[in-house]
C-alpha cells in the first residue's frame, strides 16, 4: 500500500477533470463510471493499448510526449478501422513519489492531444506502483454501422497499400540511442520524432471506409502485421522490397548501411496504415491520398494462401528475401 | 524490450480467444479493435479499474483469484450504477518470465468469472513488464437510457443504505497477515475470502434502478465513499455507528479489540453498495433485499451540507465519533 504526498482525488480534479469538458456522460470524472448514450446507425469501435516504461518508452522521455504517444497509438488503431475517435479512458499506475511537476507536464501533453483530436477523457483510474510507470488507454470511436475496416476482408488479387513511409520509428530509436552514423542531424531529428510521436492517420482511415477491403496499422512491423491480415483473411501476400516507401532520412541511413533495410521491414512503431483494396479502386485511392495529404504506395498484392509463409518479400530480382522472425513481439 | 519463450499471439489465441465466444464484434480477438452495435434505448456504462501486484493484491495470491478479483471490482462499479455487465477488455502487463502454468491459471479464473457473470472478453492488450504485474480492466454495462444511478442524486432527508456487511475485507487482510487474534478459524477464513474475492452486487444494483436516488460501491472505505456522494450531491450525511452491519466474524474480531471498529469504518475493499433513497421507498427496498437475498441496512440519513465535515459518524450517545483521515487513498 504505497502512498505519496499527493492526493489522488485532488490530482484528478485539478489535472484531469478539465479534459472531460464537453462530454456530459463523463460526469466530470466524479462518478464510478461514464454513461454513453447510444448512437443509432453507428458502431462503437473500442481499442485498448498499454505502455510500460522501459518497454514502450524510455524512462527519460518527456512526460508530455509519453502522454501524447499513448493517445496516438490508441487513436491509430481507430484510424485503421475507419473510425472517428470520440472518447478515451486512462488507467495510470504512477510511480510512488512522482513529482507534481512531472504529473502536470503529463496532463498537459494529454490535454494537448485530446484537444487536437477532439476527444474527451471520460474516466479511468489512477493508482500507485513501486514502478515502472504503466499506462493503459481505452479509446472509443464511431463508424457507420457495419462499415468498419476489418483485418479479415483481404481477397486474392487485391493491391496491398501502405501510407507514409516505413521504418522511420525503428531507425529513430537507433538515432536516440546514438547508434546511427553518417546521417544528417536534421534526418536524425526527424527519425527520433517519428519514434517518439507517431501521427495517427485518422483522416485517411475515415476516408478508406468503402475503399479498403481490409486494414490495420503497422505497429509490430510490416511483415508481421501483414501476416495478421493474411491469417484473418485466409490469403497470402507478396511485397516488392523495391516499392517500399522510405523517407529521405531512412533512405540516407540505409544507403550507408544496407543491413538497416531489414530493420525497416521488421521494425515496429510506424503507425502507418496497411490495407488492401480492389485494383479498380487505385484511382480513388490516389485522390484520397491527395485530399488527405497522405502519401499512399502500392507495395504488393494479395495471393492465394498456398505457401508456408503468409508474407513473402521479393527482391529486385523477383526472388524472396529472407525476413527472419518477422517483427517485434511484445511477450 | 523484454521477451520470453511465450509468444504473445499464440498465448492470446489459446487462452483468451475462447473468452470472446458469443460476441461477434470481438472478432475472436484477432483484430485491432472490437465493434459494438448501438443498443437504442440504453446507455452504455463504462468503468476502468487497475490493480498492481503488491498494492491491490499480494504477490503470492492464487492467479485465478487475482483474475477473478479484477473482474469483480470492475463489475461492482457497474452494479453500483444499476447496469447489467456485458463486455470487458483486459490490458495485462505480465512480468517477463511468468510461467505458462501461472498464465493458464490466471486465464482459467478469468474464464470462470466471465462465464458466471455472462460477460464476453472483447479485446485488450498483453505486454511485458520487468514487474510488478499490472492489470487493467475496462468493463462495459448497459442500463435503460437516463436511468443509471449517479453519485449526485442524494437529497436532504434521504435514508442512507448499505448492503451486506462492513469491514470484512479490511479485517480479512489483517487475517491473511496473521494480525488477528482470538478469532475462530472459520471466521478468519470468511474474512480472508471477503478480501480476496468480493461479490459484485449485480442483482441488487439492477433492482435499485428507480429506487436509489444516488449510489456507489464501497471500495475506499465507508466514510470516504459517502463523502463522495455528499460532495457530488451538495449535501452532508450522518451515520449511526451502532447501526453499521457487521458480519459475525467482524463482530467477534471487534469484540476482542475495539480499535478494529475504526478499521471497519475506514477500511476499503468491501464492494458493498452504498446508496440513498426516499424514506417512502423503505418497504420496496426491504422487498428487494428479500428478492435478491442481499441484506440491506439503513445506516443514517442525508442532512444539509452545513458542517465542515461532509460525513459525521454518531456514537451511541448521539455525539460524533472522530473518523480520522476517512479511508484508503490510492495515491
XYZ file of C-alpha atoms in Angstrom:
662
model
C 0.000 0.000 0.000
C 2.028 2.885 -1.345
C 1.264 6.492 -0.638
C 2.680 9.849 -1.617
C 2.111 13.422 -0.593
C -0.263 13.844 -3.497
C -3.938 13.144 -3.070
C -5.495 11.041 -5.790
C -8.775 12.882 -5.793
C -7.327 16.364 -5.727
C -4.994 15.396 -8.541
C -7.794 14.003 -10.695
C -9.976 17.000 -10.024
C -7.320 19.522 -10.869
C -5.447 17.952 -13.754
C -7.799 15.540 -15.432
C -11.360 16.768 -14.846
C -10.980 19.675 -17.313
C -10.259 17.085 -20.017
C -13.777 15.716 -19.538
C -15.374 19.007 -20.519
C -17.734 18.639 -23.437
C -18.898 15.136 -22.524
C -21.797 15.269 -20.040
C -21.723 11.468 -19.630
C -18.231 11.717 -18.137
C -19.866 13.367 -15.103
C -16.752 15.492 -14.606
C -14.839 12.328 -13.643
C -16.609 12.442 -10.269
C -18.542 9.182 -10.606
C -17.601 5.483 -10.712
C -18.373 5.147 -14.393
C -19.194 7.091 -17.540
C -22.537 6.958 -19.321
C -22.528 6.896 -23.117
C -25.774 7.426 -24.978
C -26.498 5.061 -27.858
C -25.722 6.418 -31.336
C -28.164 4.576 -33.597
C -26.705 3.850 -37.023
C -23.162 3.691 -35.720
C -20.911 1.012 -34.307
C -18.731 1.907 -31.346
C -15.147 0.852 -32.046
C -13.107 0.157 -28.916
C -9.403 -0.481 -28.515
C -7.084 -0.701 -25.511
C -3.312 -0.362 -25.583
C -0.870 -0.388 -22.698
C 2.579 1.183 -22.482
C 5.236 0.341 -19.891
C 8.255 2.496 -19.052
C 11.431 0.917 -20.359
C 9.487 -1.276 -22.781
C 7.362 1.105 -24.861
C 9.032 4.387 -23.990
C 12.254 5.496 -22.389
C 12.425 6.491 -18.710
C 13.738 9.966 -19.553
C 11.272 10.671 -22.357
C 9.488 13.989 -21.768
C 6.233 13.313 -19.846
C 4.099 15.300 -22.275
C 5.381 13.181 -25.165
C 4.685 9.957 -23.244
C 1.062 11.030 -22.758
C 0.721 12.067 -26.384
C 2.242 8.810 -27.666
C -0.213 6.868 -25.508
C -3.116 8.760 -27.058
C -1.759 8.412 -30.570
C -1.023 4.690 -30.603
C -4.600 4.082 -29.485
C -6.112 6.516 -31.991
C -4.044 4.824 -34.679
C -5.991 1.611 -34.082
C -9.238 3.531 -34.507
C -7.877 5.144 -37.684
C -7.086 1.721 -39.107
C -10.699 0.645 -38.572
C -12.053 3.762 -40.295
C -13.413 5.157 -37.043
C -13.633 8.728 -35.799
C -12.298 8.951 -32.229
C -14.722 10.226 -29.595
C -13.661 9.298 -26.047
C -10.758 7.864 -24.080
C -10.359 6.414 -20.582
C -6.975 6.398 -18.845
C -5.649 3.980 -16.244
C -2.315 5.193 -14.923
C -0.095 3.389 -12.425
C 2.204 6.246 -11.444
C 5.423 5.517 -9.594
C 5.162 6.467 -5.927
C 6.931 9.765 -5.384
C 6.431 11.064 -8.915
C 6.778 14.833 -8.776
C 3.823 17.116 -9.207
C 5.745 18.865 -11.991
C 6.095 15.612 -13.925
C 2.393 14.893 -13.491
C 1.449 18.387 -14.639
C 3.526 18.024 -17.787
C 1.994 14.602 -18.411
C -1.511 16.054 -18.052
C -0.557 18.967 -20.291
C 0.503 16.576 -23.064
C -2.679 14.597 -22.623
C -4.726 17.757 -22.866
C -2.867 18.945 -25.958
C -3.602 15.815 -27.948
C -7.147 15.313 -26.706
C -7.867 18.841 -27.865
C -6.067 18.311 -31.170
C -8.132 15.230 -31.940
C -11.391 16.470 -30.414
C -11.576 13.653 -27.882
C -12.895 13.789 -24.291
C -11.458 11.944 -21.296
C -14.445 10.173 -19.752
C -12.938 8.248 -16.859
C -10.321 5.815 -15.706
C -8.237 5.069 -12.661
C -5.059 6.368 -11.063
C -3.141 4.017 -8.822
C 0.295 3.840 -7.331
C 3.035 1.392 -8.290
C 6.544 0.806 -6.964
C 7.447 1.098 -10.677
C 7.823 1.133 -13.600
C 5.238 3.646 -14.824
C 2.468 1.716 -16.548
C -0.205 3.377 -18.668
C -3.309 1.975 -20.319
C -5.723 3.810 -22.548
C -9.108 2.636 -23.788
C -10.183 4.573 -26.874
C -13.722 4.775 -28.220
C -14.512 5.648 -31.827
C -17.503 5.652 -34.087
C -18.032 4.290 -37.584
C -21.181 3.796 -39.658
C -22.767 0.513 -38.598
C -21.218 -2.451 -40.376
C -18.752 -0.362 -42.399
C -15.663 -0.612 -40.169
C -12.475 -1.909 -41.789
C -11.517 -5.371 -40.516
C -8.388 -7.443 -40.942
C -10.399 -10.225 -42.491
C -11.502 -8.692 -45.798
C -8.418 -9.234 -47.983
C -9.069 -11.089 -51.270
C -6.706 -12.644 -53.807
C -5.847 -10.051 -56.448
C -6.113 -7.038 -54.130
C -3.354 -4.484 -54.069
C -1.532 -4.034 -50.755
C -1.103 -0.362 -49.833
C 0.911 1.435 -47.201
C 0.594 5.032 -46.049
C 3.543 7.321 -45.355
C 6.997 5.815 -45.033
C 8.351 2.669 -43.450
C 10.974 2.043 -40.798
C 11.379 5.597 -39.521
C 10.447 4.745 -35.944
C 12.801 1.762 -35.684
C 15.602 3.886 -37.116
C 14.549 6.717 -34.801
C 15.062 4.540 -31.754
C 18.568 3.779 -33.051
C 19.117 7.504 -33.569
C 18.056 8.284 -29.992
C 20.467 5.646 -28.771
C 23.303 7.179 -30.819
C 23.571 4.079 -32.997
C 23.129 5.756 -36.398
C 26.221 7.178 -38.042
C 26.653 9.144 -41.255
C 23.129 10.579 -41.108
C 22.412 14.332 -41.220
C 21.363 15.999 -37.958
C 18.028 17.053 -39.438
C 17.339 13.499 -40.542
C 18.257 12.112 -37.116
C 15.839 14.522 -35.518
C 13.085 13.566 -37.986
C 13.584 9.853 -37.269
C 13.636 10.372 -33.491
C 10.393 12.329 -33.756
C 8.741 9.523 -35.682
C 9.629 7.153 -32.816
C 8.591 9.495 -30.042
C 5.396 10.882 -31.522
C 3.505 8.967 -34.187
C 0.720 10.629 -36.178
C -2.441 8.547 -36.305
C -3.772 8.575 -39.866
C -7.291 9.488 -38.846
C -8.441 11.435 -41.909
C -7.015 8.765 -44.169
C -8.642 5.963 -42.178
C -12.076 7.566 -42.267
C -11.635 8.127 -46.000
C -10.798 4.459 -46.505
C -14.272 3.337 -45.403
C -15.803 1.821 -48.522
C -12.434 1.651 -50.297
C -10.194 -0.580 -48.179
C -11.351 -4.190 -48.015
C -9.094 -4.932 -45.043
C -6.658 -2.963 -42.958
C -4.696 -2.402 -39.766
C -1.957 -0.116 -38.536
C 1.706 -1.101 -38.626
C 2.789 -1.277 -35.022
C 4.698 -4.551 -34.849
C 6.468 -4.445 -38.218
C 5.225 -4.654 -41.805
C 5.832 -8.350 -42.368
C 4.301 -9.481 -39.102
C 1.311 -7.158 -39.348
C 0.569 -8.074 -42.960
C 0.743 -11.673 -41.745
C -2.136 -10.900 -39.374
C -4.256 -9.653 -42.279
C -3.353 -12.757 -44.281
C -4.261 -15.158 -41.488
C -7.520 -13.339 -40.695
C -8.423 -13.371 -44.405
C -7.129 -16.824 -45.353
C -4.790 -15.441 -48.013
C -1.108 -14.789 -48.639
C 0.757 -11.664 -49.723
C 3.766 -10.713 -51.812
C 5.609 -7.483 -51.150
C 8.158 -5.936 -53.520
C 11.079 -4.629 -51.487
C 11.930 -2.042 -54.135
C 8.499 -0.418 -53.772
C 8.643 0.100 -50.014
C 8.285 3.823 -49.316
C 11.287 5.209 -47.439
C 11.652 8.707 -46.067
C 14.710 10.644 -47.217
C 16.106 10.214 -43.733
C 15.598 6.446 -43.762
C 16.980 6.219 -47.299
C 20.156 8.007 -46.217
C 20.567 5.731 -43.203
C 20.048 2.590 -45.300
C 22.314 3.821 -48.102
C 25.092 3.988 -45.532
C 24.274 0.575 -44.051
C 22.266 -1.895 -46.131
C 21.618 -4.114 -43.109
C 19.224 -1.432 -41.827
C 16.748 -2.380 -44.577
C 15.760 -5.434 -42.546
C 15.050 -3.111 -39.628
C 12.720 -1.079 -41.812
C 10.920 -4.234 -42.896
C 10.576 -5.707 -39.452
C 10.736 -2.768 -37.045
C 7.530 -1.544 -35.478
C 6.067 1.691 -34.171
C 5.484 3.417 -37.515
C 1.701 3.537 -37.037
C 1.139 3.832 -40.753
C -1.965 2.269 -42.271
C -1.608 -1.011 -44.145
C -4.607 -2.032 -46.200
C -5.783 -3.978 -49.228
C -8.106 -2.817 -51.973
C -9.511 -3.922 -55.292
C -7.175 -2.704 -58.087
C -10.158 -0.936 -59.684
C -10.096 1.492 -56.746
C -6.500 2.638 -57.300
C -7.536 5.967 -58.817
C -9.963 6.681 -55.940
C -7.169 5.920 -53.508
C -4.810 8.314 -55.245
C -7.443 11.038 -54.968
C -7.849 10.240 -51.272
C -4.073 10.497 -50.845
C -4.172 13.967 -52.344
C -7.224 15.050 -50.364
C -5.697 13.946 -47.061
C -2.136 14.963 -47.963
C -1.007 11.440 -47.095
C 1.342 9.509 -49.369
C -0.098 6.125 -50.375
C 2.056 3.479 -52.029
C 1.031 0.150 -53.539
C 3.678 -2.239 -52.238
C 2.453 -5.658 -53.384
C -0.524 -7.893 -53.839
C -2.661 -10.491 -52.154
C -2.096 -14.029 -53.401
C -3.612 -17.349 -52.506
C -2.534 -18.901 -49.219
C -0.503 -21.712 -50.721
C 2.944 -21.130 -49.386
C 4.129 -21.977 -45.906
C 4.927 -18.322 -45.220
C 1.941 -15.984 -45.338
C 4.016 -12.986 -46.455
C 6.844 -13.108 -48.973
C 9.103 -10.159 -49.652
C 10.506 -10.166 -53.189
C 13.839 -8.583 -54.049
C 14.625 -6.663 -57.244
C 15.307 -9.999 -58.959
C 11.830 -11.270 -58.087
C 13.216 -13.811 -55.652
C 12.169 -13.986 -51.982
C 14.255 -12.096 -49.456
C 14.649 -13.834 -46.065
C 12.681 -11.922 -43.413
C 13.658 -13.704 -40.226
C 11.311 -13.785 -37.303
C 9.104 -11.167 -38.851
C 8.750 -8.345 -36.372
C 8.612 -7.158 -32.836
C 6.700 -9.347 -30.385
C 5.652 -7.992 -27.046
C 5.727 -11.055 -24.932
C 12.459 -4.717 -24.795
C 11.709 -7.799 -22.778
C 10.959 -11.180 -24.236
C 10.098 -14.637 -23.006
C 9.728 -18.047 -24.551
C 5.997 -17.447 -24.828
C 4.560 -15.917 -27.945
C 2.037 -13.149 -27.319
C -0.186 -14.094 -30.203
C -0.192 -17.812 -29.547
C -0.981 -17.089 -25.917
C -3.884 -14.797 -26.755
C -5.245 -17.230 -29.282
C -5.108 -20.203 -26.972
C -6.041 -18.752 -23.595
C -8.078 -15.645 -24.224
C -9.814 -16.032 -27.596
C -12.298 -18.628 -26.236
C -13.468 -15.958 -23.775
C -14.647 -13.857 -26.715
C -17.105 -16.510 -27.873
C -20.635 -15.215 -28.039
C -19.684 -11.677 -29.054
C -19.269 -11.423 -32.854
C -17.972 -7.842 -32.535
C -14.956 -9.117 -30.603
C -13.780 -10.687 -33.887
C -12.226 -13.555 -31.933
C -9.644 -11.088 -30.528
C -7.902 -11.207 -33.926
C -8.422 -7.555 -34.871
C -7.114 -4.206 -33.584
C -10.427 -3.233 -32.052
C -13.865 -4.507 -31.150
C -17.079 -3.350 -32.802
C -20.121 -2.803 -30.607
C -23.503 -2.290 -32.222
C -25.652 0.521 -30.842
C -28.366 -0.536 -28.389
C -31.075 2.119 -28.816
C -32.862 2.908 -25.580
C -29.859 2.030 -23.446
C -26.867 3.884 -22.106
C -23.512 2.128 -22.158
C -21.902 2.358 -18.729
C -18.111 2.141 -18.811
C -15.636 1.802 -15.970
C -11.906 1.074 -15.798
C -10.019 -0.164 -12.744
C -6.363 -1.082 -12.441
C -4.705 -3.465 -9.975
C -0.983 -3.615 -9.225
C 0.792 -6.526 -7.538
C 1.815 -5.616 -4.010
C -0.647 -2.719 -3.921
C -4.045 -4.227 -4.728
C -3.239 -7.905 -4.307
C -0.481 -9.955 -2.768
C 2.346 -11.412 -4.870
C 1.539 -14.958 -3.769
C -2.226 -14.708 -4.227
C -3.506 -17.531 -6.438
C -3.545 -16.337 -10.076
C -7.135 -17.426 -10.661
C -8.267 -15.329 -7.689
C -6.304 -12.311 -8.957
C -8.126 -12.527 -12.295
C -11.487 -13.001 -10.604
C -10.928 -10.060 -8.234
C -10.024 -7.874 -11.217
C -13.299 -8.782 -12.906
C -15.321 -8.341 -9.741
C -14.056 -4.932 -8.657
C -14.927 -3.630 -12.102
C -18.356 -5.283 -12.197
C -19.010 -3.820 -8.755
C -18.792 -0.330 -10.272
C -21.349 -1.342 -12.884
C -23.573 -2.827 -10.164
C -23.476 0.467 -8.271
C -24.727 2.303 -11.356
C -27.607 -0.147 -11.850
C -26.040 -1.567 -15.009
C -26.003 -5.110 -16.350
C -22.445 -6.101 -17.363
C -21.945 -7.075 -20.995
C -18.293 -6.891 -22.071
C -14.789 -6.456 -20.682
C -11.407 -5.607 -22.183
C -8.174 -6.626 -20.448
C -4.779 -4.949 -20.576
C -2.210 -7.086 -18.788
C 1.432 -6.217 -18.208
C 2.780 -9.638 -17.274
C 6.178 -9.950 -15.658
C 8.752 -11.271 -18.096
C 9.362 -14.933 -17.400
C 5.922 -15.624 -15.923
C 5.321 -19.342 -16.215
C 2.834 -20.776 -18.636
C 1.205 -22.560 -15.697
C 0.619 -19.268 -13.893
C -0.866 -17.748 -17.047
C -3.143 -20.744 -17.587
C -4.462 -20.492 -14.038
C -4.980 -16.736 -14.494
C -6.926 -17.341 -17.715
C -8.923 -20.093 -16.011
C -10.005 -17.696 -13.261
C -10.889 -15.075 -15.847
C -12.964 -17.603 -17.742
C -14.738 -18.797 -14.609
C -15.980 -15.358 -13.676
C -16.771 -14.172 -17.185
C -18.939 -17.257 -17.541
C -20.509 -16.747 -14.125
C -21.483 -13.187 -14.946
C -22.293 -13.780 -18.625
C -19.700 -11.348 -19.876
C -17.546 -11.610 -23.029
C -13.918 -10.569 -23.357
C -13.838 -8.337 -26.448
C -10.224 -7.205 -26.645
C -7.288 -5.653 -24.878
C -3.545 -5.822 -24.859
C -0.858 -8.040 -23.374
C 2.561 -6.531 -22.825
C 5.658 -7.388 -20.883
C 6.945 -5.571 -17.807
C 10.036 -6.027 -15.658
C 7.482 -6.052 -12.821
C 5.286 -5.794 -10.851
C 2.312 -7.439 -12.549
C -0.107 -4.693 -13.552
C -3.659 -5.378 -14.710
C -6.329 -3.066 -16.087
C -9.872 -3.964 -16.975
C -12.413 -1.868 -18.842
C -15.953 -3.076 -18.181
C -18.988 -2.245 -20.287
C -22.529 -2.432 -18.962
C -25.976 -1.434 -20.073
C -28.760 0.450 -18.321
C -32.006 1.941 -19.598
C -31.219 5.359 -21.067
C -31.109 8.066 -18.424
C -31.910 5.687 -15.530
C -28.388 4.907 -14.284
C -27.661 5.584 -10.609
C -25.304 8.523 -10.122
C -23.464 9.815 -7.087
C -25.132 13.183 -7.467
C -28.762 12.378 -6.646
C -28.734 12.418 -2.815
C -31.296 14.771 -1.229
C -31.718 16.014 2.346
C -33.997 13.644 4.213
C -32.980 10.529 2.279
C -32.068 7.386 4.150
C -28.514 6.099 3.651
C -28.425 2.343 2.992
C -25.630 -0.199 2.878
C -25.726 -3.738 1.501
C -24.139 -6.735 3.202
C -21.655 -6.159 5.987
C -18.899 -3.658 6.571
C -15.191 -4.010 7.245
C -14.798 -7.688 6.397
C -12.208 -7.090 3.691
C -10.023 -4.820 5.811
C -10.167 -7.362 8.640
C -9.550 -10.128 6.089
C -6.282 -8.533 5.025
C -5.268 -8.485 8.691
C -6.294 -12.127 8.963
C -4.162 -13.078 5.945
C -1.227 -11.276 7.536
C -1.745 -13.164 10.808
C -2.611 -9.961 12.665
C -5.993 -11.058 14.067
C -6.003 -12.951 17.325
C -8.829 -14.547 19.276
C -10.950 -15.114 16.173
C -12.321 -18.534 15.168
C -10.645 -20.296 12.239
C -13.876 -20.330 10.259
C -14.309 -16.596 10.782
C -10.712 -15.914 9.733
C -11.292 -17.854 6.553
C -14.552 -15.964 5.882
C -12.809 -12.595 6.335
C -9.856 -13.582 4.133
C -12.290 -14.662 1.437
C -14.058 -11.311 1.568
C -10.709 -9.615 0.920
C -9.588 -11.970 -1.823
C -12.830 -12.341 -3.719
C -15.538 -9.689 -3.464
C -19.048 -10.377 -4.787
C -20.344 -7.591 -7.006
C -23.943 -6.845 -6.032
C -25.229 -7.005 -9.578
C -28.791 -8.215 -8.994
C -29.216 -5.705 -6.208
C -27.797 -2.878 -8.313
C -30.112 -3.574 -11.226
C -33.027 -3.751 -8.784
C -32.099 -0.361 -7.361
C -32.817 1.421 -10.656
C -35.808 3.636 -9.886
C -35.381 3.208 -6.125
C -31.917 4.551 -5.264
C -31.555 8.290 -5.819
C -27.756 8.086 -5.614
C -25.234 5.340 -5.106
C -21.740 3.934 -5.433
C -19.811 0.911 -4.228
C -17.676 0.978 -1.089
C -14.134 0.429 -2.281
C -12.169 3.104 -0.416
C -13.979 2.989 2.945
C -17.493 3.945 4.033
C -16.743 7.426 5.342
C -14.660 8.480 2.363
C -17.022 7.000 -0.211
C -20.113 8.514 1.388
C -18.186 11.776 1.287
C -18.003 11.437 -2.499
C -21.783 11.100 -2.699
C -22.175 14.126 -0.419
C -19.833 16.311 -2.454
C -21.372 15.254 -5.779
C -24.860 15.958 -4.360
C -24.102 19.090 -2.326
C -25.318 17.516 0.911
C -23.998 16.076 4.176
C -24.623 12.755 5.904
C -24.921 11.374 9.407
C -24.173 7.724 10.106
C -25.087 5.897 13.326
C -22.166 3.694 14.333
C -24.483 1.327 16.215
C -26.424 0.542 13.032
C -23.436 -0.450 10.910
C -23.947 -4.022 9.741
C -21.157 -6.308 10.899
C -20.684 -9.932 9.962
C -20.449 -12.380 12.854
C -16.777 -12.746 12.044
C -16.163 -8.998 12.130
C -18.225 -8.657 15.308
C -16.070 -11.278 17.029
C -12.857 -9.567 15.908
C -14.080 -6.155 17.078
C -15.433 -7.526 20.382
C -11.880 -8.659 21.129
C -10.318 -5.380 20.042
C -12.491 -2.251 19.947
C -9.866 -0.344 17.940
C -10.768 -2.523 14.944
C -14.102 -0.673 14.653
C -12.257 2.243 13.061
C -10.827 -0.182 10.525
C -14.340 -1.301 9.636
C -15.422 2.307 9.204
C -12.466 3.369 7.118
C -11.149 0.197 5.508
C -11.889 -0.399 1.856
C -12.377 -3.320 -0.498
C -15.818 -4.421 0.737
C -17.506 -3.675 -2.597
C -20.881 -3.359 -0.945
C -23.410 -0.909 -2.378
C -23.943 2.378 -0.598
C -26.986 4.345 -1.707
C -29.575 6.867 -0.664
C -33.330 6.675 -1.108
C -36.508 8.484 -0.190
C -37.789 7.090 3.147
C -41.122 6.317 1.436
C -39.293 3.588 -0.512
C -38.087 1.688 2.562
C -40.645 -1.090 2.160
C -39.812 -1.526 -1.528
C -36.149 -1.776 -0.588
C -36.878 -4.440 2.016
C -38.722 -6.444 -0.620
C -35.748 -6.044 -2.976
C -33.439 -7.264 -0.210
C -35.541 -10.397 0.144
C -35.848 -10.933 -3.602
C -32.077 -10.656 -4.133
C -31.129 -12.391 -0.864
C -28.971 -9.382 -0.019
C -29.075 -7.810 3.450
C -29.866 -4.086 3.286
C -29.416 -1.855 6.322
C -30.386 1.803 6.794
C -27.338 3.294 8.496
C -28.115 7.004 8.596
C -29.558 9.948 6.744
C -28.713 12.758 4.373
C -28.560 16.193 6.005
C -27.845 19.638 4.699
C -24.244 20.448 3.885
C -23.683 22.828 6.762
C -20.904 21.243 8.722
C -17.248 21.325 7.778
C -17.158 17.555 7.536
C -19.414 16.068 4.881
C -19.910 12.825 6.805
C -20.405 12.561 10.572
C -20.439 9.271 12.399
C -22.556 9.378 15.575
C -21.823 7.139 18.538
C -24.427 5.508 20.773
C -24.666 8.751 22.758
C -25.525 10.715 19.627
C -22.197 12.539 19.666
C -19.782 12.493 16.708
C -17.055 9.867 16.715
C -13.708 11.021 15.298
C -13.078 9.338 11.927
C -9.562 10.440 11.112
C -8.443 10.673 7.527
C -11.514 8.895 6.320
C -10.396 5.971 4.204
C -7.875 4.420 1.930
C -6.392 6.651 -0.734
C -4.568 5.189 -3.683
C -2.120 7.863 -4.470
